[in-house]
Amino acid sequence: MGKRNRAAFLPTHLPQLQNLIKRDPKSYEAEFLQQWRHFQSTLSIFCLKPDEESKELCELVTFMSQVTQCYPEITKDFPQQLVDLLKEHCLVLHVDVRKSFVQALILLRNKGIVDNTLLLPLFFTLFKCKDKILRELLYSHIVNDIKNSNAKAKNNKLNKTLQSFMFTMLESAVNGNSEENAIAAKKSVDVCIDLYHKNVWNDAKTVNIIAEACFSPIAKISVTAVKFFLNSNEQQEEEEEDEDVPDLKKMQMANQHSKKTKAKDRKLEAAKKKLKRKSKSKDKAESFNFSALHLINDPQGFAEKLYSKLTTKEDRWEVRLMKMNLVSRIIGIHQLTILGFYPLLIKYLQPSQRDVTIVLVCAAQASHSLVPPDALEPVVKAIANNFVTDRVANEVIAVGINGVREICTRQPLAIDATLLQDLAQYKTHRDKGVLMAARSLIALFRELNPEMLARKDRGKTASIKLKDGSIRTVQFGETSDNMDGLQGLELLEQAEKEDEDWGEWEVDDSSDESDEEGGWVDVPIDNDDYVNINSDDEEQKDGTDKAEEDEQKKKRYQYKVGPNGEIKTRRIGKRQLKKMMEAEEQTELTEEQRQKLAEAIQKRKEEEEQKRQAALKLATTRILTPADFARLNELKESKELEYVAGKKRGATDLDEGVDEATILGPRKKAKQDYEQRMASIQEGREGREKFGSRKGKKERGSTTNREKARNKNFMMIAHKQSVLFKSKRSLFEKQKSLRAAIDKQKRLKH
């Protein structure tokens, strides 16, 4: 009876039938065929009016998606039916019906029944539907499905298909300009950005799809794309949440003085594994996605097109400011030349301009060594005239000087000596921010070009370098690191020669014995000749002797012109050689003196050329290890210490972006007014009780001794005098205390 009732109940109770079919598909094939025919008839009726709600169809679709793998031959057309129905009527379907169809397809995809190349383009088109919950469901599935498809190896076929489809959706949003196409294009850009951050789609095609979205007429799409490029150098959030790091040492100490159990051992092992994972994540190099801006196919065309958008002034100020920031960053990274961008910045370089610090950041980022100084000089003068005046506040002056410094860091030729010396006079200003900004500008030009500074501002190190001519002034179009060899490499070679001390070494004559014992073995080459390992040393020795002979010859041919026209033999420096050439123009020398002077000048030139060739040869024939670079840095620092005591601060490292904090500089905390002080006081009192007496409050720290005695065991208080007195009371005393207790209770009721 029970079995017959259950069999009669199955056609109307799909979850129970679903459970039974998954356990034994063959036994319940007849019941499934009955439900399959019912589904086909319900679906055909639904297609007549697809905009109506159908709970029965939703239940049947869910049931079929759960048991499809049990009857693959019967249900082979089921996924295609759902796909066709969504393609034709996705915009008119009821919300619940459409959601059930999508969930069924996602379930079939997770089971591997449906291919993602068929499903994902459909899901992208479903972004057009005005259903926020459905969009979130589709978005999470698309991102996870593409990520899983590229987990083991890159699925290039799927990636190319979807990227091309996204590009067509962006174009449809531009041409059609409908609200549905705009939403679908926006979600496609979000998917590209999310996959790029997850290092799934980090190729040039993805970046250029997002770059094309920057020019979309739809504001949401363009702002999303511009924000991606502006924030691409920030470290992305980790997928795993930060776990609390356990105190391993504390756990080990606790286990030493307690009972050993398996649970404690498991906790200790888990803590060790967690610490190991944390240490591995810390050892990994920080991954900054600088490559996004480098992967743009045509940076010059992209920057010019974005700059043309700025000149139209169609967008709001915030959007134009972001695009201005992106154009300046691309100009700085790729060292582009867009001369019309700098006059555009000058219009906004006013202290009253909103977000003027971002405009100064844009001016600094758009500066590089290949920008003509004539284009940047008006920008620097505009900053100096508008910001560094006595009519503005001290913070504005500091911001102006810091902006000039950041521009001059990238293009030192953008400022002239007169303006630089005027700005340097603020080094004694009463405001600390202005003072530090002016001193940082002086420190920059002490390293780049100290000749532009006043003599009193050059410093000891720069003055000594100017005298011996070791400072090289960089001209326009020439980078500061454009050297023929590696600077300071001769210092490393000289230090290695000094370190080599072969006096304490002894020659080992037992070469035959070492060969027999398995030591060094002479390996012959093809023609049975042995390799001569001392050839390099002999060549180095010959080169050293030759260099010493050349040095002696040079010293013999160096002269100085005396007051009476005679030439004296001495070592000639760069500045002295210049004086000799001036003396040649002013004094009349004999032919013999002129010949000797010409020989001295020629020898000086040959000496410089020989040094340059030696440095170039050394740099091109030797492979330096990281230890050699570290030693080279130490030698450079020690050489700086010969000029002045203390470590010399190096040049400012130029990064790809300028931080707004570097423009603002260190700022003094402003004095609080009465309202701010009271607000901070009230904030400190949050979560704390008020001051005053606690009399009458029910919340107390503890109870009295009398209250504690009521809960004590009788044997603990049997010896008390109060207990003994109660047992010895007379009948009259007992009646008296009882009446007093009754009267007290009556008074409490009133």
XYZ file of C-alpha atoms in Angstrom:
750
model
C 0.000 0.000 0.000
C 2.825 2.350 0.893
C 4.715 1.652 -2.337
C 1.609 2.270 -4.471
C 0.943 5.555 -2.715
C 4.539 6.636 -3.263
C 4.352 5.723 -6.944
C 1.171 7.745 -7.333
C 2.797 10.669 -5.515
C 5.979 10.791 -7.655
C 4.627 12.589 -10.767
C 3.624 15.582 -8.668
C 6.665 15.676 -6.340
C 9.680 16.404 -8.529
C 12.392 16.714 -5.808
C 11.690 13.174 -4.586
C 11.678 11.816 -8.134
C 14.927 13.677 -8.818
C 16.554 11.988 -5.814
C 15.412 8.549 -6.895
C 16.514 9.028 -10.508
C 20.040 10.029 -9.430
C 20.259 6.841 -7.367
C 18.827 4.446 -9.987
C 18.240 5.971 -13.441
C 17.171 2.771 -15.165
C 14.391 1.932 -12.741
C 12.734 5.325 -13.079
C 13.151 5.882 -16.802
C 9.382 5.644 -17.413
C 8.656 8.348 -14.837
C 11.327 10.566 -16.369
C 9.865 10.126 -19.872
C 6.501 11.148 -18.516
C 8.022 14.339 -17.075
C 9.970 14.941 -20.300
C 6.803 14.833 -22.418
C 5.106 17.101 -19.913
C 8.030 19.555 -20.180
C 7.856 19.612 -23.990
C 4.142 20.323 -23.994
C 4.485 23.022 -21.324
C 7.331 24.633 -23.250
C 5.347 24.731 -26.493
C 2.425 26.398 -24.692
C 4.809 28.885 -23.023
C 6.332 29.932 -26.368
C 2.923 31.257 -27.404
C 3.014 33.818 -24.568
C 6.640 34.129 -23.383
C 6.007 37.203 -21.226
C 3.782 35.366 -18.725
C 4.919 33.837 -15.451
C 5.061 30.033 -15.367
C 6.042 28.404 -12.081
C 5.378 24.946 -13.459
C 7.864 25.488 -16.294
C 10.492 26.787 -13.837
C 10.144 23.643 -11.726
C 10.399 21.387 -14.765
C 13.508 23.242 -16.082
C 15.201 22.899 -12.703
C 14.306 19.192 -12.564
C 15.594 18.527 -16.077
C 18.882 20.332 -15.444
C 19.467 18.178 -12.346
C 18.963 14.800 -14.058
C 20.148 15.529 -17.618
C 23.391 13.609 -17.148
C 21.396 10.457 -16.309
C 19.669 10.384 -19.745
C 22.073 12.114 -22.198
C 20.461 10.688 -25.361
C 16.958 11.801 -24.471
C 17.953 15.288 -23.267
C 20.599 16.131 -25.892
C 18.459 19.007 -27.263
C 17.527 20.408 -23.850
C 20.436 22.968 -23.515
C 19.932 24.252 -27.059
C 16.217 24.783 -26.409
C 17.016 27.002 -23.416
C 19.667 28.922 -25.364
C 17.320 29.578 -28.296
C 14.552 30.685 -25.974
C 16.854 33.154 -24.193
C 18.209 34.530 -27.484
C 14.745 35.191 -28.872
C 12.825 36.400 -25.818
C 15.453 37.488 -23.272
C 14.046 41.023 -22.944
C 10.368 40.004 -22.576
C 10.721 36.939 -20.328
C 9.473 37.098 -16.769
C 12.168 37.696 -14.167
C 11.733 34.333 -12.399
C 11.514 32.350 -15.627
C 14.620 33.993 -17.068
C 16.555 33.430 -13.854
C 15.590 29.731 -13.748
C 16.740 29.289 -17.362
C 20.103 30.934 -16.612
C 20.613 28.894 -13.455
C 19.856 25.704 -15.374
C 22.428 26.588 -18.045
C 25.040 27.427 -15.387
C 24.395 24.051 -13.754
C 24.788 22.281 -17.092
C 28.019 24.184 -17.735
C 29.397 23.200 -14.333
C 28.632 19.575 -15.129
C 30.499 19.884 -18.446
C 27.442 19.232 -20.603
C 27.472 22.652 -22.345
C 30.532 24.254 -23.949
C 31.442 27.731 -22.702
C 32.064 29.021 -26.243
C 28.311 28.635 -26.818
C 27.228 29.889 -23.409
C 29.430 32.896 -22.613
C 28.494 35.046 -25.665
C 24.843 34.474 -24.749
C 25.497 35.597 -21.181
C 27.174 38.775 -22.419
C 24.078 39.627 -24.435
C 21.901 38.958 -21.376
C 23.573 41.946 -19.682
C 21.084 44.026 -21.676
C 18.260 42.827 -19.435
C 17.138 45.280 -16.769
C 17.617 42.867 -13.895
C 20.329 43.716 -11.377
C 20.278 40.331 -9.615
C 20.611 38.526 -12.946
C 23.555 40.730 -13.960
C 25.408 39.931 -10.737
C 24.791 36.218 -11.260
C 26.031 36.388 -14.854
C 29.051 38.513 -13.954
C 30.289 36.164 -11.220
C 29.800 33.098 -13.417
C 31.576 34.635 -16.439
C 34.611 35.698 -14.422
C 34.909 32.363 -12.601
C 34.328 30.301 -15.747
C 37.005 32.150 -17.747
C 39.385 31.930 -14.805
C 38.840 28.168 -14.452
C 39.212 27.654 -18.211
C 42.650 29.312 -18.101
C 43.778 27.771 -14.817
C 45.934 24.941 -16.178
C 46.801 26.436 -19.560
C 45.785 29.442 -21.637
C 42.622 28.727 -23.626
C 43.518 30.949 -26.582
C 40.534 29.930 -28.677
C 38.053 30.962 -25.984
C 39.967 34.119 -25.089
C 40.162 35.390 -28.677
C 36.482 34.649 -29.301
C 35.303 36.475 -26.199
C 37.665 39.433 -26.649
C 36.450 39.940 -30.203
C 32.863 39.681 -29.006
C 33.502 42.321 -26.309
C 35.030 44.643 -28.883
C 31.910 44.356 -31.060
C 29.748 45.097 -28.015
C 31.731 48.291 -27.371
C 31.228 49.344 -30.989
C 27.515 48.575 -30.789
C 27.263 50.779 -27.708
C 28.934 53.628 -29.644
C 26.807 53.224 -32.777
C 23.460 52.225 -31.306
C 23.762 54.335 -28.146
C 20.829 52.541 -26.521
C 20.584 52.009 -22.808
C 20.661 48.211 -23.073
C 23.791 48.222 -25.243
C 25.462 50.682 -22.863
C 24.841 48.441 -19.852
C 26.132 45.363 -21.691
C 29.262 47.231 -22.841
C 29.881 48.519 -19.307
C 29.695 44.999 -17.886
C 32.026 43.729 -20.619
C 34.627 46.331 -19.658
C 34.230 45.357 -16.000
C 34.860 41.705 -16.900
C 38.024 42.640 -18.834
C 39.342 44.723 -15.936
C 38.571 42.049 -13.359
C 40.268 39.344 -15.429
C 43.299 41.581 -15.966
C 43.629 42.116 -12.223
C 43.375 38.360 -11.680
C 46.232 37.846 -14.209
C 43.971 35.775 -16.473
C 43.729 38.228 -19.376
C 46.900 40.303 -19.061
C 47.768 40.495 -22.746
C 47.906 43.457 -25.116
C 44.520 42.737 -26.724
C 42.688 43.087 -23.410
C 44.494 46.333 -22.603
C 43.662 47.795 -26.012
C 39.979 46.857 -25.634
C 39.949 48.819 -22.374
C 41.906 51.634 -24.070
C 39.250 51.827 -26.779
C 36.620 52.142 -24.063
C 38.268 55.409 -22.906
C 36.783 57.137 -25.981
C 33.241 55.869 -25.463
C 30.558 58.589 -25.520
C 28.941 56.890 -22.518
C 30.435 58.508 -19.423
C 30.308 55.418 -17.184
C 32.285 53.302 -19.647
C 34.969 55.926 -20.306
C 35.415 56.737 -16.606
C 35.770 53.037 -15.749
C 38.448 52.570 -18.414
C 40.355 55.727 -17.422
C 40.303 54.693 -13.760
C 41.750 51.326 -14.720
C 44.801 52.930 -16.326
C 45.245 55.414 -13.497
C 45.045 52.734 -10.810
C 46.962 50.021 -12.684
C 50.162 50.712 -10.709
C 48.491 50.154 -7.373
C 48.778 46.761 -5.775
C 45.527 44.819 -6.127
C 43.706 43.353 -3.177
C 44.571 39.765 -2.386
C 41.923 37.165 -3.053
C 42.385 35.489 0.277
C 41.454 37.431 3.368
C 44.208 38.281 5.777
C 44.330 35.735 8.561
C 45.466 36.446 12.081
C 49.100 35.454 12.425
C 49.467 33.089 15.427
C 52.151 33.574 18.059
C 54.163 30.406 17.509
C 56.653 31.041 20.317
C 53.872 31.514 22.853
C 52.196 28.271 21.767
C 55.448 26.334 22.052
C 56.103 27.667 25.554
C 52.557 26.749 26.604
C 52.967 23.201 25.304
C 56.190 22.711 27.252
C 54.488 23.164 30.623
C 51.168 21.470 29.945
C 49.866 18.038 29.143
C 50.713 16.749 25.680
C 47.607 16.043 23.620
C 46.957 15.340 19.953
C 44.700 18.382 19.659
C 47.493 20.705 20.817
C 49.921 19.097 18.378
C 47.459 19.622 15.514
C 47.001 23.280 16.460
C 50.769 23.765 16.577
C 51.247 22.163 13.156
C 48.457 24.304 11.684
C 50.081 27.440 13.115
C 53.427 26.458 11.576
C 51.821 25.945 8.153
C 50.053 29.302 8.386
C 53.309 31.068 9.246
C 55.036 29.297 6.360
C 52.379 30.527 3.922
C 52.723 34.059 5.264
C 56.509 33.983 4.898
C 56.203 32.753 1.302
C 53.786 35.545 0.437
C 56.146 38.115 1.977
C 59.126 36.772 0.046
C 57.315 37.241 -3.247
C 58.191 40.417 -5.099
C 55.470 43.024 -5.137
C 53.570 42.776 -8.398
C 52.784 46.205 -9.751
C 50.821 46.174 -13.007
C 52.945 48.792 -14.726
C 52.610 46.813 -17.978
C 49.066 48.074 -18.675
C 50.253 51.456 -19.952
C 53.155 49.822 -21.800
C 50.893 47.398 -23.695
C 49.013 50.117 -25.599
C 49.631 49.590 -29.310
C 49.809 53.240 -30.379
C 50.566 55.423 -27.336
C 51.101 58.568 -29.440
C 47.765 58.202 -31.206
C 46.008 57.237 -27.973
C 47.374 60.303 -26.137
C 46.531 62.678 -29.000
C 42.991 61.325 -29.292
C 42.462 61.648 -25.550
C 43.963 65.148 -25.620
C 41.473 66.155 -28.325
C 38.686 65.008 -25.969
C 40.062 67.396 -23.337
C 39.910 70.417 -25.613
C 36.193 69.930 -26.354
C 35.207 70.364 -22.673
C 32.237 68.013 -23.040
C 32.787 66.153 -19.763
C 32.538 67.306 -16.191
C 35.633 68.732 -14.484
C 36.318 65.539 -12.515
C 36.294 63.428 -15.686
C 38.471 65.911 -17.568
C 40.916 65.934 -14.677
C 41.212 62.139 -14.788
C 41.782 62.179 -18.541
C 44.352 64.952 -18.110
C 46.158 62.816 -15.544
C 46.135 59.815 -17.890
C 47.485 61.850 -20.839
C 50.322 63.226 -18.714
C 51.222 59.770 -17.432
C 51.368 58.312 -20.947
C 53.502 61.261 -22.116
C 55.946 60.690 -19.280
C 56.168 56.914 -19.620
C 56.544 56.759 -23.401
C 58.379 60.132 -23.636
C 55.916 61.505 -26.173
C 55.772 65.031 -27.561
C 52.387 66.787 -27.472
C 53.272 70.468 -27.357
C 49.660 71.647 -27.152
C 49.165 69.911 -23.805
C 51.338 72.374 -21.847
C 49.388 75.581 -22.768
C 46.253 73.693 -21.716
C 47.764 73.142 -18.266
C 48.757 76.805 -17.895
C 45.074 77.837 -17.976
C 44.409 75.804 -14.813
C 47.583 76.738 -12.883
C 45.884 79.147 -10.496
C 45.811 78.845 -6.665
C 42.018 79.304 -6.746
C 41.541 76.421 -9.207
C 39.848 73.357 -7.765
C 42.161 70.311 -7.497
C 45.125 72.413 -8.569
C 47.551 69.962 -6.943
C 46.426 67.289 -9.442
C 47.084 69.770 -12.265
C 50.621 70.279 -10.893
C 51.034 66.499 -10.773
C 49.996 66.361 -14.445
C 52.554 69.041 -15.320
C 55.303 67.080 -13.560
C 54.307 63.731 -15.118
C 54.222 65.219 -18.614
C 57.821 66.449 -18.272
C 60.749 64.403 -19.515
C 64.179 64.976 -20.987
C 62.932 65.025 -24.605
C 60.406 67.832 -24.094
C 61.810 71.105 -25.512
C 62.698 73.533 -22.699
C 60.832 76.274 -24.604
C 57.575 74.340 -24.064
C 58.115 73.783 -20.342
C 59.566 77.184 -19.468
C 56.156 78.973 -19.676
C 54.702 76.330 -17.336
C 57.451 76.891 -14.769
C 57.106 80.661 -15.011
C 53.315 80.431 -14.625
C 53.745 78.362 -11.451
C 56.313 80.805 -10.085
C 54.235 83.887 -10.907
C 50.934 82.521 -9.572
C 52.057 80.472 -6.581
C 55.364 81.876 -5.308
C 54.304 85.413 -4.388
C 53.767 87.364 -1.199
C 50.016 87.646 -1.854
C 49.278 83.972 -1.193
C 49.482 81.727 1.857
C 52.606 79.859 2.871
C 51.098 76.504 1.859
C 50.553 77.804 -1.674
C 54.183 78.929 -1.913
C 55.391 75.501 -0.774
C 53.148 73.766 -3.335
C 54.469 76.006 -6.121
C 58.140 75.401 -5.299
C 57.534 71.637 -4.990
C 55.821 71.648 -8.393
C 58.767 73.469 -9.963
C 61.139 70.976 -8.366
C 59.272 67.950 -9.743
C 59.319 69.431 -13.250
C 63.025 70.271 -13.027
C 63.788 66.769 -11.773
C 62.653 65.425 -15.136
C 63.791 68.346 -17.310
C 66.470 70.508 -15.593
C 66.643 72.873 -18.590
C 63.068 74.089 -18.024
C 64.207 76.813 -15.593
C 66.728 79.624 -16.028
C 69.385 80.663 -13.512
C 67.630 83.913 -12.520
C 64.357 82.248 -11.551
C 66.197 79.422 -9.797
C 68.192 81.826 -7.651
C 65.007 83.753 -6.792
C 63.307 80.564 -5.620
C 66.419 79.537 -3.689
C 66.123 82.675 -1.551
C 63.127 81.115 0.210
C 65.541 78.778 2.027
C 65.398 81.107 5.065
C 61.603 81.523 5.074
C 59.839 81.445 8.439
C 57.420 78.715 7.326
C 58.896 75.241 7.537
C 57.104 73.899 4.451
C 58.401 76.714 2.236
C 61.882 76.378 3.727
C 62.069 72.630 3.049
C 60.711 73.062 -0.490
C 63.358 75.670 -1.348
C 66.163 73.575 0.150
C 65.045 70.493 -1.754
C 65.215 72.538 -4.979
C 68.754 73.680 -4.090
C 69.809 70.100 -3.304
C 68.465 68.949 -6.669
C 70.485 71.466 -8.667
C 73.614 70.848 -6.597
C 73.568 67.427 -8.176
C 72.276 68.260 -11.662
C 73.792 71.647 -12.543
C 75.389 73.611 -9.658
C 76.566 76.353 -12.009
C 73.017 77.724 -12.107
C 73.008 78.262 -8.346
C 74.569 81.211 -6.564
C 78.046 80.571 -5.219
C 76.867 80.477 -1.597
C 74.197 77.841 -2.419
C 76.418 75.369 -4.263
C 77.853 73.589 -1.247
C 81.301 72.185 -0.699
C 80.943 69.010 -2.766
C 79.541 70.745 -5.828
C 82.160 73.521 -5.620
C 85.027 71.012 -5.562
C 83.491 69.091 -8.473
C 83.165 72.292 -10.465
C 86.833 73.064 -9.936
C 88.116 69.703 -11.147
C 85.518 69.540 -13.944
C 83.980 66.198 -12.886
C 80.378 67.445 -13.232
C 78.847 66.889 -16.632
C 76.075 69.265 -17.722
C 73.347 67.464 -19.641
C 72.243 69.165 -22.833
C 68.813 68.972 -24.464
C 68.123 65.611 -26.043
C 70.775 63.887 -23.957
C 69.921 61.738 -20.964
C 71.965 61.877 -17.795
C 72.819 58.168 -18.056
C 73.990 58.387 -21.676
C 77.594 57.375 -20.979
C 80.032 55.442 -23.115
C 80.676 52.997 -20.305
C 79.529 52.259 -16.802
C 80.408 55.186 -14.575
C 82.899 54.350 -11.860
C 83.913 50.993 -13.334
C 87.568 52.004 -13.215
C 87.190 52.355 -9.442
C 86.211 48.701 -9.213
C 89.169 47.586 -11.302
C 91.571 49.710 -9.263
C 90.206 48.336 -5.976
C 90.584 44.757 -7.204
C 94.198 45.402 -8.141
C 94.877 46.762 -4.686
C 93.177 43.776 -3.053
C 95.316 41.293 -4.948
C 98.275 40.421 -2.742
C 100.130 37.369 -4.016
C 103.055 37.685 -1.576
C 101.581 35.292 0.942
C 100.752 32.625 -1.650
C 103.070 29.664 -2.183
C 103.521 27.715 -5.388
C 102.351 24.127 -5.102
C 104.813 21.821 -6.864
C 102.807 18.674 -6.197
C 100.708 18.991 -9.317
C 101.306 15.400 -10.397
C 100.234 14.069 -7.027
C 97.069 16.130 -7.051
C 96.211 14.820 -10.508
C 96.615 11.277 -9.355
C 94.465 11.918 -6.308
C 91.571 13.198 -8.359
C 92.243 16.954 -8.217
C 92.734 19.205 -11.242
C 92.846 17.481 -14.636
C 94.302 19.012 -17.816
C 91.690 18.570 -20.552
C 93.122 18.634 -24.112
C 91.170 20.185 -26.952
C 90.644 18.637 -30.392
C 94.221 19.175 -31.641
C 95.750 17.675 -28.445
C 96.967 21.109 -27.251
C 96.482 22.043 -23.650
C 94.478 25.110 -22.692
C 96.666 28.034 -21.629
C 94.826 29.480 -18.628
C 97.455 32.186 -17.988
C 96.943 34.048 -21.293
C 94.505 36.572 -19.801
C 96.882 37.372 -16.967
C 99.774 37.908 -19.367
C 97.681 40.197 -21.568
C 96.547 42.161 -18.525
C 100.167 42.489 -17.380
C 101.279 43.665 -20.831
C 98.404 46.148 -20.917
C 99.362 47.496 -17.485
C 103.012 48.003 -18.519
C 101.927 49.727 -21.696
C 99.598 52.031 -19.763
C 102.447 52.972 -17.405
C 104.721 53.771 -20.354
C 102.024 55.923 -21.948
C 101.551 57.754 -18.662
C 105.266 58.568 -18.510
C 105.179 59.845 -22.087
C 102.196 62.054 -21.316
C 103.893 63.591 -18.294
C 106.908 64.458 -20.461
C 104.787 66.398 -22.948
C 102.698 68.503 -20.524
C 103.633 72.173 -20.178
C 102.561 75.456 -18.590
C 103.024 78.960 -19.980
C 104.949 81.211 -17.573
C 104.544 84.973 -17.145
C 107.407 85.681 -19.599
C 106.105 83.295 -22.247
C 108.209 80.285 -21.230
C 106.669 76.810 -21.054
C 107.142 74.848 -17.848
C 106.693 71.115 -17.525
C 103.845 70.122 -15.186
C 100.583 68.134 -14.971
C 97.832 69.923 -16.922
C 94.218 69.830 -15.804
C 91.123 70.764 -17.796
C 90.904 74.266 -16.409
C 94.649 74.831 -16.847
C 94.462 73.692 -20.443
C 91.751 76.269 -21.044
C 93.977 78.982 -19.531
C 96.852 77.948 -21.805
C 94.627 78.323 -24.854
C 93.589 81.799 -23.681
C 97.273 82.728 -23.108
C 98.028 81.630 -26.649
C 95.543 84.191 -27.960
C 96.804 87.014 -25.707
C 100.638 86.497 -25.824
C 102.915 86.183 -28.790
C 104.711 82.851 -28.660
C 107.546 81.595 -30.764
C 107.134 78.757 -33.224
C 108.885 76.351 -30.876
C 106.607 77.335 -27.973
C 103.525 77.031 -30.151
C 104.606 73.590 -31.285
C 105.176 72.425 -27.724
C 101.804 73.838 -26.639
C 100.082 72.073 -29.528
C 101.774 68.837 -28.546
C 100.582 69.284 -24.945
C 96.995 69.884 -26.085
C 97.135 66.912 -28.438
C 98.482 64.636 -25.708
C 95.726 65.784 -23.369
C 93.109 64.897 -25.956
C 94.731 61.518 -26.573
C 94.760 60.841 -22.842
C 91.056 61.569 -22.516
C 90.269 59.452 -25.570
C 92.339 56.585 -24.199
C 90.522 56.734 -20.860
C 87.197 56.723 -22.643
C 88.147 53.741 -24.798
C 89.488 51.848 -21.769
C 86.252 52.436 -19.843
C 84.206 51.382 -22.887
C 86.256 48.225 -23.387
C 86.024 47.358 -19.703
C 82.268 47.808 -19.717
C 81.760 45.690 -22.838
C 84.129 42.823 -22.033
C 83.348 42.171 -18.379
C 80.216 40.624 -16.881
C 79.380 42.179 -13.543
C 77.724 40.183 -10.772
C 75.364 41.648 -8.141
C 78.283 41.597 -5.701
C 80.306 43.723 -8.139
C 77.507 46.288 -8.361
C 77.272 46.419 -4.574
C 81.031 46.954 -4.311
C 80.850 49.609 -7.038
C 78.227 51.540 -5.075
C 80.413 51.382 -1.965
C 83.398 52.733 -3.890
C 81.321 55.600 -5.306
C 80.146 56.521 -1.826
C 83.675 56.410 -0.446
C 84.798 58.673 -3.254
C 82.103 61.157 -2.300
C 83.365 61.045 1.273
C 86.675 62.417 0.076
C 84.933 65.676 -0.783
C 82.858 66.122 2.344
C 82.185 64.090 5.485
C 78.925 62.167 5.485
C 77.035 60.186 2.896
C 75.999 61.986 -0.266
C 72.314 61.784 -1.072
C 71.718 60.258 -4.475
C 69.608 61.633 -7.261
C 65.867 61.344 -7.026
C 64.596 58.130 -8.562
C 62.009 58.905 -11.205
C 58.977 56.672 -11.018
C 56.161 56.370 -13.489
C 53.818 58.612 -11.529
C 54.009 61.596 -9.216
C 52.337 61.367 -5.861
C 50.200 64.284 -4.775
C 51.888 64.219 -1.363
C 55.221 65.177 -2.964
C 53.588 68.324 -4.349
C 51.931 69.221 -1.062
C 55.089 68.536 0.936
C 55.256 68.349 4.744
C 52.486 70.443 6.218
C 52.236 71.858 9.712
C 49.138 70.794 11.634
C 46.742 73.737 11.931
C 45.622 74.926 15.346
C 42.179 73.602 16.293
C 39.319 75.930 17.072
C 36.793 75.454 19.908
C 34.399 73.273 17.902
C 37.179 70.948 16.723
C 38.579 70.605 20.246
C 35.148 69.755 21.684
C 34.535 67.252 18.869
C 37.821 65.479 19.627
C 36.976 65.432 23.355
C 33.566 63.913 22.717
C 35.120 61.350 20.382
C 37.499 60.282 23.141
C 34.600 59.838 25.568
C 32.738 57.376 23.338
C 32.171 54.018 25.009
C 33.069 55.385 28.435
C 30.721 55.986 31.385
C 30.067 59.432 32.740
C 31.951 60.803 35.713
C 30.237 61.044 39.137
C 29.134 58.992 42.099
C 28.002 55.419 41.681
C 25.634 55.619 44.671
C 22.300 53.981 44.026
C 23.447 52.106 40.916
C 22.603 48.451 40.644
C 25.734 47.563 38.694
C 28.431 46.992 41.290
C 31.886 45.504 41.195
C 31.160 42.940 43.939
C 28.751 41.992 46.748
C 29.005 42.659 50.460
C 30.172 40.082 53.018
C 26.627 39.765 54.369
C 25.326 38.884 50.889
C 28.117 36.382 50.398
C 27.333 34.708 53.735
C 23.803 33.868 52.556
C 25.179 31.619 49.794
C 27.824 29.900 51.895
C 27.637 26.328 53.136
C 26.238 26.051 56.673
C 29.324 24.288 57.998
C 31.408 27.298 56.942
C 29.401 29.704 59.127
C 28.260 27.382 61.952
C 30.939 28.764 64.287
C 29.916 32.417 63.781
C 28.578 34.327 66.818
C 25.546 35.478 64.901
C 24.574 31.873 64.100
C 25.199 30.723 67.652
C 23.128 33.646 69.009
C 20.166 32.663 66.831
C 20.108 29.134 68.184
C 20.105 30.390 71.789
C 17.260 32.938 71.390
C 14.175 32.739 73.584
C 10.593 32.541 72.294
C 9.983 36.246 73.037
C 13.078 37.307 71.042
C 12.035 35.140 68.122
C 8.501 36.676 68.123
C 9.979 40.182 68.322
C 12.298 39.698 65.316
C 9.481 38.075 63.330
C 7.121 41.061 63.943
C 9.909 43.446 62.902
C 10.394 41.526 59.649
C 6.641 41.578 58.899
C 6.453 45.342 59.521
C 9.423 45.926 57.230
C 7.777 43.993 54.419
C 4.556 45.995 54.837
C 6.444 49.290 54.662
C 8.260 48.198 51.484
C 4.911 47.528 49.762
C 3.803 51.128 50.321
